[in-house]
mmCIF file of C-alpha atoms in Angstrom:
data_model
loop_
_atom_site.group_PDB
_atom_site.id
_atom_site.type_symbol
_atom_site.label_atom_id
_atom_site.label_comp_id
_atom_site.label_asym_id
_atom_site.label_seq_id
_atom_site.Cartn_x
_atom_site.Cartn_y
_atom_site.Cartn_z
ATOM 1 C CA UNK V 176 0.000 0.000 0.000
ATOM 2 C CA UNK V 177 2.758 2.458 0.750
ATOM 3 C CA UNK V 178 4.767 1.578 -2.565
ATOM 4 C CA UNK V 179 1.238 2.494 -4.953
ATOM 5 C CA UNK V 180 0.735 5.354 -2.485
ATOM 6 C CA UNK V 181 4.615 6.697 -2.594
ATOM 7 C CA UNK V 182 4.385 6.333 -6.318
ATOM 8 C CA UNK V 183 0.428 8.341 -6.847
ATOM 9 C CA UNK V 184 1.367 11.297 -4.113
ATOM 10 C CA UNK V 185 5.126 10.821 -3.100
ATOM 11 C CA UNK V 186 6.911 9.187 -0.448
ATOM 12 C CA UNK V 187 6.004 12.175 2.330
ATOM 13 C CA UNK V 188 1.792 12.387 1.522
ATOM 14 C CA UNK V 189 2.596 8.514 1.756
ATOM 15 C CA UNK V 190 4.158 8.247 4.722
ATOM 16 C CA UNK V 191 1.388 10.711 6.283
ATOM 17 C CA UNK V 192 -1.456 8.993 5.215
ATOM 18 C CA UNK V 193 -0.073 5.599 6.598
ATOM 19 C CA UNK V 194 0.756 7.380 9.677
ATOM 20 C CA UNK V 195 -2.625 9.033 10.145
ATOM 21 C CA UNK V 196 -4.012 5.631 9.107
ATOM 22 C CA UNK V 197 -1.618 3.854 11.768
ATOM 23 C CA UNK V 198 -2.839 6.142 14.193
ATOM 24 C CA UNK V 199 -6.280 5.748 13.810
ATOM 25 C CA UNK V 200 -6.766 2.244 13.740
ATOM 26 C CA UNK V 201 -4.666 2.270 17.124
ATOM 27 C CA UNK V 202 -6.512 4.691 18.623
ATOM 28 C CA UNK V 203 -10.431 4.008 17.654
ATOM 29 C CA UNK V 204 -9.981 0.224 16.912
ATOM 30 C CA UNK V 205 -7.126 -1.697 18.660
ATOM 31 C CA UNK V 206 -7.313 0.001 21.850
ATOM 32 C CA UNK V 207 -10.873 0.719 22.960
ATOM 33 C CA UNK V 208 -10.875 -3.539 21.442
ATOM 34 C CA UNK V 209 -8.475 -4.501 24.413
ATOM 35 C CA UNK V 210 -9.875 -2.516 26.821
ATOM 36 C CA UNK V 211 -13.629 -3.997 26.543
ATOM 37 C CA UNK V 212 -11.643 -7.713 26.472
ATOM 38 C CA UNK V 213 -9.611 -6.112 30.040
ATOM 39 C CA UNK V 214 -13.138 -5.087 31.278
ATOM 40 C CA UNK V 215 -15.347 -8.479 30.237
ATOM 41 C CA UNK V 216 -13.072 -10.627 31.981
ATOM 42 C CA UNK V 217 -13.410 -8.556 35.528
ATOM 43 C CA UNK V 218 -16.141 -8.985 37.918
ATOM 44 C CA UNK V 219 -18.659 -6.114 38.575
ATOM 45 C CA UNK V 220 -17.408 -5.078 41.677
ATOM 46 C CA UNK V 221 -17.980 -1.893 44.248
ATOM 47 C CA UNK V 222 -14.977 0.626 43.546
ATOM 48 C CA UNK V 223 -13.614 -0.189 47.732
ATOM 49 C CA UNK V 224 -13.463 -3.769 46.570
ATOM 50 C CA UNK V 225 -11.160 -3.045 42.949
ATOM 51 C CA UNK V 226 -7.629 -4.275 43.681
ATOM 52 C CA UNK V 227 -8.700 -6.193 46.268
ATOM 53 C CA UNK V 228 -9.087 -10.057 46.388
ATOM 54 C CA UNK V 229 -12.225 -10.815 44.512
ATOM 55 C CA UNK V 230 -10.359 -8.065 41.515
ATOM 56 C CA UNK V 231 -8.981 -11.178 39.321
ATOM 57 C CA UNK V 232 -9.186 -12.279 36.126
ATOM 58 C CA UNK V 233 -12.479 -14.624 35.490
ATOM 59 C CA UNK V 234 -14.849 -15.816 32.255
ATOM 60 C CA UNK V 235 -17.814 -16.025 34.132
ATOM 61 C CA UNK V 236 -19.365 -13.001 32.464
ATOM 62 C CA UNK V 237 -18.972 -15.133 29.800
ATOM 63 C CA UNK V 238 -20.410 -18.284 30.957
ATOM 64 C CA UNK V 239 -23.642 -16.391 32.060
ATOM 65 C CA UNK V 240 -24.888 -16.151 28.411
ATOM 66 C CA UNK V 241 -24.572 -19.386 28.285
ATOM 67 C CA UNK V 242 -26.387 -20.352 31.522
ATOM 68 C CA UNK V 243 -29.076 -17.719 30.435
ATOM 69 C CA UNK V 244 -31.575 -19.481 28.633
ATOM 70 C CA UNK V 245 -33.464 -16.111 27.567
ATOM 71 C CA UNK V 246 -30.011 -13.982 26.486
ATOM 72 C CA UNK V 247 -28.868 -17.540 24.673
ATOM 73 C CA UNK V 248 -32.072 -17.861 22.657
ATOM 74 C CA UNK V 249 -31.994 -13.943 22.018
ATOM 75 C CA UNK V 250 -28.465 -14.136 20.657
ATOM 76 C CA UNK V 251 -29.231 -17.252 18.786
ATOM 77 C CA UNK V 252 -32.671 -15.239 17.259
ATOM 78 C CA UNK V 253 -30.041 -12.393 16.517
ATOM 79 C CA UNK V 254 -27.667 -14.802 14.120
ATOM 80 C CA UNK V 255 -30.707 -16.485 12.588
ATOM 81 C CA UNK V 256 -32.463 -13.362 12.104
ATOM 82 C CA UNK V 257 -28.938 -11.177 10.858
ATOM 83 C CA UNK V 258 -28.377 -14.036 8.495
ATOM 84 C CA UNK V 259 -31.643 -13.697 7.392
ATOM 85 C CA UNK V 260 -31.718 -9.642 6.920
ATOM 86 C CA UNK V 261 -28.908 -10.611 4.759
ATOM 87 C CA UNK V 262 -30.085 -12.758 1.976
ATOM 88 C CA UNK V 263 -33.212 -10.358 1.897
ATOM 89 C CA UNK V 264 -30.599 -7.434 1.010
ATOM 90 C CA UNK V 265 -28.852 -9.742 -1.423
ATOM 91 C CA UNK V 266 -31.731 -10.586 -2.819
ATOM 92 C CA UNK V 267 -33.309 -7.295 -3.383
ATOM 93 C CA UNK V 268 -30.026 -5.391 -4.462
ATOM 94 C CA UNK V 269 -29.205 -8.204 -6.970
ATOM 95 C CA UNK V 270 -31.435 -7.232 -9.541
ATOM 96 C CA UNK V 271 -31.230 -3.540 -8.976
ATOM 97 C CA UNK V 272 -27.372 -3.637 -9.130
ATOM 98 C CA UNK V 273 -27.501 -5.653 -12.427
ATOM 99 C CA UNK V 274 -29.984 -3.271 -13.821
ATOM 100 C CA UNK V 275 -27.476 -0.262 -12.916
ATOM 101 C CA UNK V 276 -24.397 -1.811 -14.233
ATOM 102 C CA UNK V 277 -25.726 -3.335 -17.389
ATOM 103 C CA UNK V 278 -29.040 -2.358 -18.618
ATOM 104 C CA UNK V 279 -29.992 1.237 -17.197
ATOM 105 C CA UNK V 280 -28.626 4.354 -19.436
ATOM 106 C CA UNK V 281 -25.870 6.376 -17.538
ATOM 107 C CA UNK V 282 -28.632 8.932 -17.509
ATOM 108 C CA UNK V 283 -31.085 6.738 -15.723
ATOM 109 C CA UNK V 284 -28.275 4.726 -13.366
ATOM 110 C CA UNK V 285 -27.382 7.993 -12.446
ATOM 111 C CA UNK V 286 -31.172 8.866 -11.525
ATOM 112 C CA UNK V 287 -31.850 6.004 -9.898
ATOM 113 C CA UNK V 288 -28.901 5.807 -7.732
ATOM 114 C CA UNK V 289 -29.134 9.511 -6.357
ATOM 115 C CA UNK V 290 -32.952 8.454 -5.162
ATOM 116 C CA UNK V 291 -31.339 5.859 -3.255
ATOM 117 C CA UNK V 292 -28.759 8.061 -2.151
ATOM 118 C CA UNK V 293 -31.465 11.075 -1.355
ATOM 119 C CA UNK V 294 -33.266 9.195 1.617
ATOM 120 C CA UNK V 295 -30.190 8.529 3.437
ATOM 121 C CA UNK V 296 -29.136 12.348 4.028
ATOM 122 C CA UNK V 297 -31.906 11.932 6.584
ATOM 123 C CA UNK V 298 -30.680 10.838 10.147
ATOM 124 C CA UNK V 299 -30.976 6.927 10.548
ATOM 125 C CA UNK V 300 -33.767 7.190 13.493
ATOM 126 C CA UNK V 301 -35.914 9.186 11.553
ATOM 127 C CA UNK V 302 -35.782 6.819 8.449
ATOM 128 C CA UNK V 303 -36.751 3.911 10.851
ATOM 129 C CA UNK V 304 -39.292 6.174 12.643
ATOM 130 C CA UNK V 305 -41.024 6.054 8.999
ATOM 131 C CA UNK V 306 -41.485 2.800 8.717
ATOM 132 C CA UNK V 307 -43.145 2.955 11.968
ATOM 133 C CA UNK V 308 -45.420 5.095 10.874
ATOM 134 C CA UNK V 309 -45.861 3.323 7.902
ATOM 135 C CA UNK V 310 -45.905 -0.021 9.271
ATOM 136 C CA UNK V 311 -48.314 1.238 12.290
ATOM 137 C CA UNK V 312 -51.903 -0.670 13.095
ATOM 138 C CA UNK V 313 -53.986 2.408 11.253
ATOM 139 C CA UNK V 314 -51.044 3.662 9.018
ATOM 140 C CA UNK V 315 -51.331 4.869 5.996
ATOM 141 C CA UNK V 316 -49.897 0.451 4.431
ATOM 142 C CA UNK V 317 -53.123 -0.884 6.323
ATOM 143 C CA UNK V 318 -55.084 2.173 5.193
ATOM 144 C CA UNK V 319 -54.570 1.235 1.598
ATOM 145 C CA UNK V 320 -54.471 -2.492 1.985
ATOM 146 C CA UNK V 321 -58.022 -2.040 3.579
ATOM 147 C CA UNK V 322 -59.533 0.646 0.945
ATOM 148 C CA UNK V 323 -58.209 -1.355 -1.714
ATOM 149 C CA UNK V 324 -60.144 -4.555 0.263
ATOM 150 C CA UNK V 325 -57.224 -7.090 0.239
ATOM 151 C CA UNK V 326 -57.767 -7.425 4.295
ATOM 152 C CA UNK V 327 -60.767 -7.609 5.862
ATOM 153 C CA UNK V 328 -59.238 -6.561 9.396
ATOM 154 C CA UNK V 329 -55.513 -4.257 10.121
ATOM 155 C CA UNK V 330 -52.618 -6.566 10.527
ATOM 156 C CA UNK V 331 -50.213 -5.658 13.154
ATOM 157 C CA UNK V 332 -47.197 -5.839 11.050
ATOM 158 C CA UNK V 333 -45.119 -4.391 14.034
ATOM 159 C CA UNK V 334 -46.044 -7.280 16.755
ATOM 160 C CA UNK V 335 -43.363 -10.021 15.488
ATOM 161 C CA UNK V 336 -39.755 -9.591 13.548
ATOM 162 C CA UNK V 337 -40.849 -8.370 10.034
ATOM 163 C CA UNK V 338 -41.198 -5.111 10.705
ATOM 164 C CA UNK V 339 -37.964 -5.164 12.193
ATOM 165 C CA UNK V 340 -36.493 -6.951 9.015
ATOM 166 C CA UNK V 341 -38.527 -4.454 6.426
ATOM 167 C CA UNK V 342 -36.555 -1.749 8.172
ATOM 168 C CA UNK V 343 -33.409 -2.952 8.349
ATOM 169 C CA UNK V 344 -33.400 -4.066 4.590
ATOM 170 C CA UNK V 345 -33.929 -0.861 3.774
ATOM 171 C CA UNK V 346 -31.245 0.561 6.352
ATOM 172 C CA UNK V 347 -28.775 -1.465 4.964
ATOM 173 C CA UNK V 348 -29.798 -1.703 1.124
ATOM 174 C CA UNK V 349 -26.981 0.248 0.129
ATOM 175 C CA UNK V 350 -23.963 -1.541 1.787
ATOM 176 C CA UNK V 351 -25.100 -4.478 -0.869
ATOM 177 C CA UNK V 352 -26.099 -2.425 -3.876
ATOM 178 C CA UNK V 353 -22.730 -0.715 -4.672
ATOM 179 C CA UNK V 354 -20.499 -3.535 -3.976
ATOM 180 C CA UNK V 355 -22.699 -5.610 -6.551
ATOM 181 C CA UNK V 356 -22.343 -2.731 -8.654
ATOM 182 C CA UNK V 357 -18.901 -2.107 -8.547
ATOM 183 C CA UNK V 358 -18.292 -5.732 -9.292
ATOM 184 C CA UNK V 359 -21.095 -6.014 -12.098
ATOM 185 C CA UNK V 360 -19.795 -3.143 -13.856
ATOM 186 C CA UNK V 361 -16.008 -4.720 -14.412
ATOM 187 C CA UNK V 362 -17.766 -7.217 -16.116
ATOM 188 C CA UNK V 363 -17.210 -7.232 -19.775
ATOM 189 C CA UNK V 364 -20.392 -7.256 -21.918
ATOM 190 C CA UNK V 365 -18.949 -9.731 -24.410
ATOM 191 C CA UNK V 366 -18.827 -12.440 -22.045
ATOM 192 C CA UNK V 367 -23.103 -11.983 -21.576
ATOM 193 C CA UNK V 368 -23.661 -11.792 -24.954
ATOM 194 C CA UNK V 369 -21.547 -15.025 -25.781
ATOM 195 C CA UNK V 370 -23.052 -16.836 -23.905
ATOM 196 C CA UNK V 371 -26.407 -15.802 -25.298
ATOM 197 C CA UNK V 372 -25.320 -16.761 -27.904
ATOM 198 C CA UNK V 373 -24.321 -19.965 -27.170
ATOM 199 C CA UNK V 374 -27.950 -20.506 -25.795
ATOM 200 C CA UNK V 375 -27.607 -20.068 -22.567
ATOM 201 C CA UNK V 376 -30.795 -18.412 -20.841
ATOM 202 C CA UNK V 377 -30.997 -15.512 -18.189
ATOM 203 C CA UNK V 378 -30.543 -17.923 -14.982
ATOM 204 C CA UNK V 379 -27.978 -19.557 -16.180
ATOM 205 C CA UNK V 380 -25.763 -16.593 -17.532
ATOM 206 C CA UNK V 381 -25.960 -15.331 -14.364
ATOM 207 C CA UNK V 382 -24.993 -18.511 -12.230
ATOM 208 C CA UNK V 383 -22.433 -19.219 -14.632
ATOM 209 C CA UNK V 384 -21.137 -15.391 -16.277
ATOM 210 C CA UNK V 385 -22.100 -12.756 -13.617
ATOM 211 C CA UNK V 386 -22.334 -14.272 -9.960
ATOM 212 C CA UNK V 387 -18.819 -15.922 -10.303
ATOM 213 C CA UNK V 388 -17.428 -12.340 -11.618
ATOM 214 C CA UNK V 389 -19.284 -10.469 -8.950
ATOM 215 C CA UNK V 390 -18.414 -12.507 -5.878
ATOM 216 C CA UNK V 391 -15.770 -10.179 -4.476
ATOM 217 C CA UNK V 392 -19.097 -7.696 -4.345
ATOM 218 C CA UNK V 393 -21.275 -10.217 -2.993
ATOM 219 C CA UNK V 394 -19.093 -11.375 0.067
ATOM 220 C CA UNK V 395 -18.247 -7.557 0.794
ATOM 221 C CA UNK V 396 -22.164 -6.473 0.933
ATOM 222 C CA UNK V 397 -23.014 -10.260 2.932
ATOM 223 C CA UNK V 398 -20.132 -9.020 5.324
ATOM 224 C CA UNK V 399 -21.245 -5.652 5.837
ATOM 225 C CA UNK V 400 -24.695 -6.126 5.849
ATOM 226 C CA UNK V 401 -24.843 -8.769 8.384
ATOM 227 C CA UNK V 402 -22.035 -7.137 10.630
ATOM 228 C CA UNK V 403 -24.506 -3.843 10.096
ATOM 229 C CA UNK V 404 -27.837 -6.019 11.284
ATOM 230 C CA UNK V 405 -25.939 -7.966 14.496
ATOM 231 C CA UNK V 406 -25.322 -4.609 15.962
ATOM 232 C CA UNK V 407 -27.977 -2.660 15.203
ATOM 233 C CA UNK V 408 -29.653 -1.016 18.206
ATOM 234 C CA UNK V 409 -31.755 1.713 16.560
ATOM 235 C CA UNK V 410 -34.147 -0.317 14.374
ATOM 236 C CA UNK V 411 -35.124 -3.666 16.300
ATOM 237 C CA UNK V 412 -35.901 -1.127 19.340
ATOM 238 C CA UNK V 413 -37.914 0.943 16.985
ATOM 239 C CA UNK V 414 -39.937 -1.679 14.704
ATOM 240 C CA UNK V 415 -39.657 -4.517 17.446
ATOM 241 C CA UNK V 416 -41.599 -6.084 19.879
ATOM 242 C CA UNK V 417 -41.356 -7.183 23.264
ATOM 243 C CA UNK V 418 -41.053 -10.513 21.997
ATOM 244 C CA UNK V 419 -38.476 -9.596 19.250
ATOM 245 C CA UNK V 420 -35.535 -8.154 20.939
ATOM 246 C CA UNK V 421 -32.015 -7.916 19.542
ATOM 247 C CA UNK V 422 -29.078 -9.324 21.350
ATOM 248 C CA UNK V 423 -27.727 -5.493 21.087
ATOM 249 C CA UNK V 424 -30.339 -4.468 23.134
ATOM 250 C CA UNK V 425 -29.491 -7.128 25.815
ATOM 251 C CA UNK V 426 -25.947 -5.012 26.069
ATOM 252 C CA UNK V 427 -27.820 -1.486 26.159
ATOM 253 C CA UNK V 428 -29.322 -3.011 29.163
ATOM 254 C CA UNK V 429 -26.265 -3.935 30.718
ATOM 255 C CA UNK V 430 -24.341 -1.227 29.894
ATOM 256 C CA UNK V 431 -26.572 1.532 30.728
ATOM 257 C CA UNK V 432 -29.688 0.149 32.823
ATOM 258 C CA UNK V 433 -27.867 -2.310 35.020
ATOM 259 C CA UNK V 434 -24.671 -0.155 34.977
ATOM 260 C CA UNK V 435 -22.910 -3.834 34.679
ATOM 261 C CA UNK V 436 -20.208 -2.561 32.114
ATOM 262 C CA UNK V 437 -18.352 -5.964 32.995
ATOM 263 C CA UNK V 438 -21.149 -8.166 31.842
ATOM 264 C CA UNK V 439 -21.954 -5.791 29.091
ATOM 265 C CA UNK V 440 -18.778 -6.271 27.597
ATOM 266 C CA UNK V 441 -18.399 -9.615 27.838
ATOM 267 C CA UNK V 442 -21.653 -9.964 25.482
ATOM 268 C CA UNK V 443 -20.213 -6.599 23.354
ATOM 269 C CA UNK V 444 -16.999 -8.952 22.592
ATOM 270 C CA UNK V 445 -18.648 -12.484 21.851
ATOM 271 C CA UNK V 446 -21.070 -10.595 19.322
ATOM 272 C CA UNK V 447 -17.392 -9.374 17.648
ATOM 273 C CA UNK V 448 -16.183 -12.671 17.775
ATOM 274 C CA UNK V 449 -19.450 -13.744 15.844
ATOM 275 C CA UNK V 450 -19.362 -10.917 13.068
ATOM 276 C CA UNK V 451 -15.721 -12.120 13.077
ATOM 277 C CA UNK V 452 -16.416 -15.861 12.580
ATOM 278 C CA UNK V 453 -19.248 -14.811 9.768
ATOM 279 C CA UNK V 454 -16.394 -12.881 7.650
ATOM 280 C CA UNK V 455 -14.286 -15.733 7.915
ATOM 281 C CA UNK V 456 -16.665 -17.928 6.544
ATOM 282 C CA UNK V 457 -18.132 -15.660 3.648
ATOM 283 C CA UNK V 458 -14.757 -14.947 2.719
ATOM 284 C CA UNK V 459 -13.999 -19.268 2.318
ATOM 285 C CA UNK V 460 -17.722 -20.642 0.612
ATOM 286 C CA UNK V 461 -16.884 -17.211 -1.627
ATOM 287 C CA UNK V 462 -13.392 -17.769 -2.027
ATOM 288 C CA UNK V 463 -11.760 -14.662 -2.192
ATOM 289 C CA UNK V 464 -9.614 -12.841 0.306
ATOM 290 C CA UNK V 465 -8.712 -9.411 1.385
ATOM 291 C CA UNK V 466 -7.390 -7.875 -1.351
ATOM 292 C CA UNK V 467 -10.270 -8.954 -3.399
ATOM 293 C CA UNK V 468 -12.553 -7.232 -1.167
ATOM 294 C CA UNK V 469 -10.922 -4.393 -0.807
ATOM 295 C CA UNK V 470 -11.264 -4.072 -4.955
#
């Protein structure tokens, strides 16, 4: 990195930017990183009893999520239901990524992406806050659903986990659309219209042409996406329901409501571990590494 930099800006703006770059990941990653692992694997105690004898190292903040059958099933829910949130994304941004790389005018690519960029200049609670609204027992969905006499009685869209995936879809749509796009939009025409050519039909270009050209894209949005769902906070407390909560809310509560920063960090760090573990496997089934994300 410092050799393409060196050569683009000169070995000084190099050596500044890797510097500044050093510094930060030290700084806001590394450190605060070690100091949550220091704090998870200390018991909660009374500030006259730190230093003392019951001040040692322990994983028993640890082994309470496991001995917590409610916090195990809610963290278990969260995985399921990130992975989930995930294919959803991929699903959705699939088409519209193809459609902006290959078939869509510049004019109309360019159209289409700044109303997807347009709704996000608007602060992330207030976007979520929407679909409330939206999603609400008399909003304006059930409104229209009802006038238009497709349901006989309002559906409470917001009393399981679907609301809570609608909105984060939508919060997320964009860490999945322009990695797909980037990737699509290497791909060289040619290579579609052979194998038209050759007979093969829409499905199977794309299983066998565009999804094995655009994997780098797909494991970078699958990565970010899911990362982006496991610690969400804003949305499942928004859309969810009592019965629907996100493992990130199970830290708020320690962190902030039980004041158990010990506890709370020992959950904080096993839901790393996890986004950790779910990069490591995206990157193998997808086969590609680091430098082929970071294309």
């Amino acid at each position: 990195m410092f050799r393409q930099l060196s050569a683009r800006f000169g070995s000084p703006v190099a050596m500044a930017i890797v510097t500044l770059l050093g510094m930060w990941l030290i700084m806001m990653v590394t450190l605060p990183q070690l100091q949550m692992i220091e704090y998870s694997l200390r018991p909660n105690l009374l500030p006259a009893q730190i230093g003392g004898p019951d001040d040692r190292l322990t994983v028993a903040n640890y082994v309470t999520l496991f001995n917590n059958d409610i916090h195990r099933a809610i963290f278990l829910k969260t995985i399921w239901s990130s992975v989930l949130v995930t294919l959803l994304t991929l699903a959705v941004s699939y088409p519209l990524a193809w459609y902006l790389a290959k078939v869509a005018t510049p004019r109309q690519a360019a159209l289409c992406i700044l109303l997807l960029i347009v709704p996000f200049w608007i602060n992330e609670i207030l976007r979520t806050y929407s679909w409330f609204i939206l999603l609400a027992f008399r909003g304006p969905l059930n409104e229209v659903l009802l006038a238009l006499g497709l349901i006989e009685r309002p559906i409470r869209f917001l009393s399981g986990d679907a609301g809570v995936m609608v909105g984060m879809v939508y919060a997320y749509i964009l860490f999945m659309v322009f990695p797909l796009y980037n990737a699509i939009e290497s791909l060289d025409g040619n290579q579609v219209r052979a194998a038209r050519d050759l007979g093969a039909g829409t499905l199977r270009t794309h299983r066998r042409i565009v999804i094995p050209h655009a994997k780098p894209g797909i494991a970078t949005g699958c990565i970010m996406v899911f990362m982006l769902a496991a610690g969400s906070y804003a949305v499942p407390a928004l859309l969810g329901s009592p019965g629907s909560r996100w493992f990130t809310q199970i830290i708020y509560n320690w962190f902030f409501e039980g004041g158990n920063w010990n506890q709370g960090a020992a959950y904080a760090f096993l839901l790393l571990v996890l986004c950790i573990g779910f990069m490591s496997l995206v990157m193998k089934l997808f086969k590609v590494g680091l430098g082929d994300i970071a294309k």
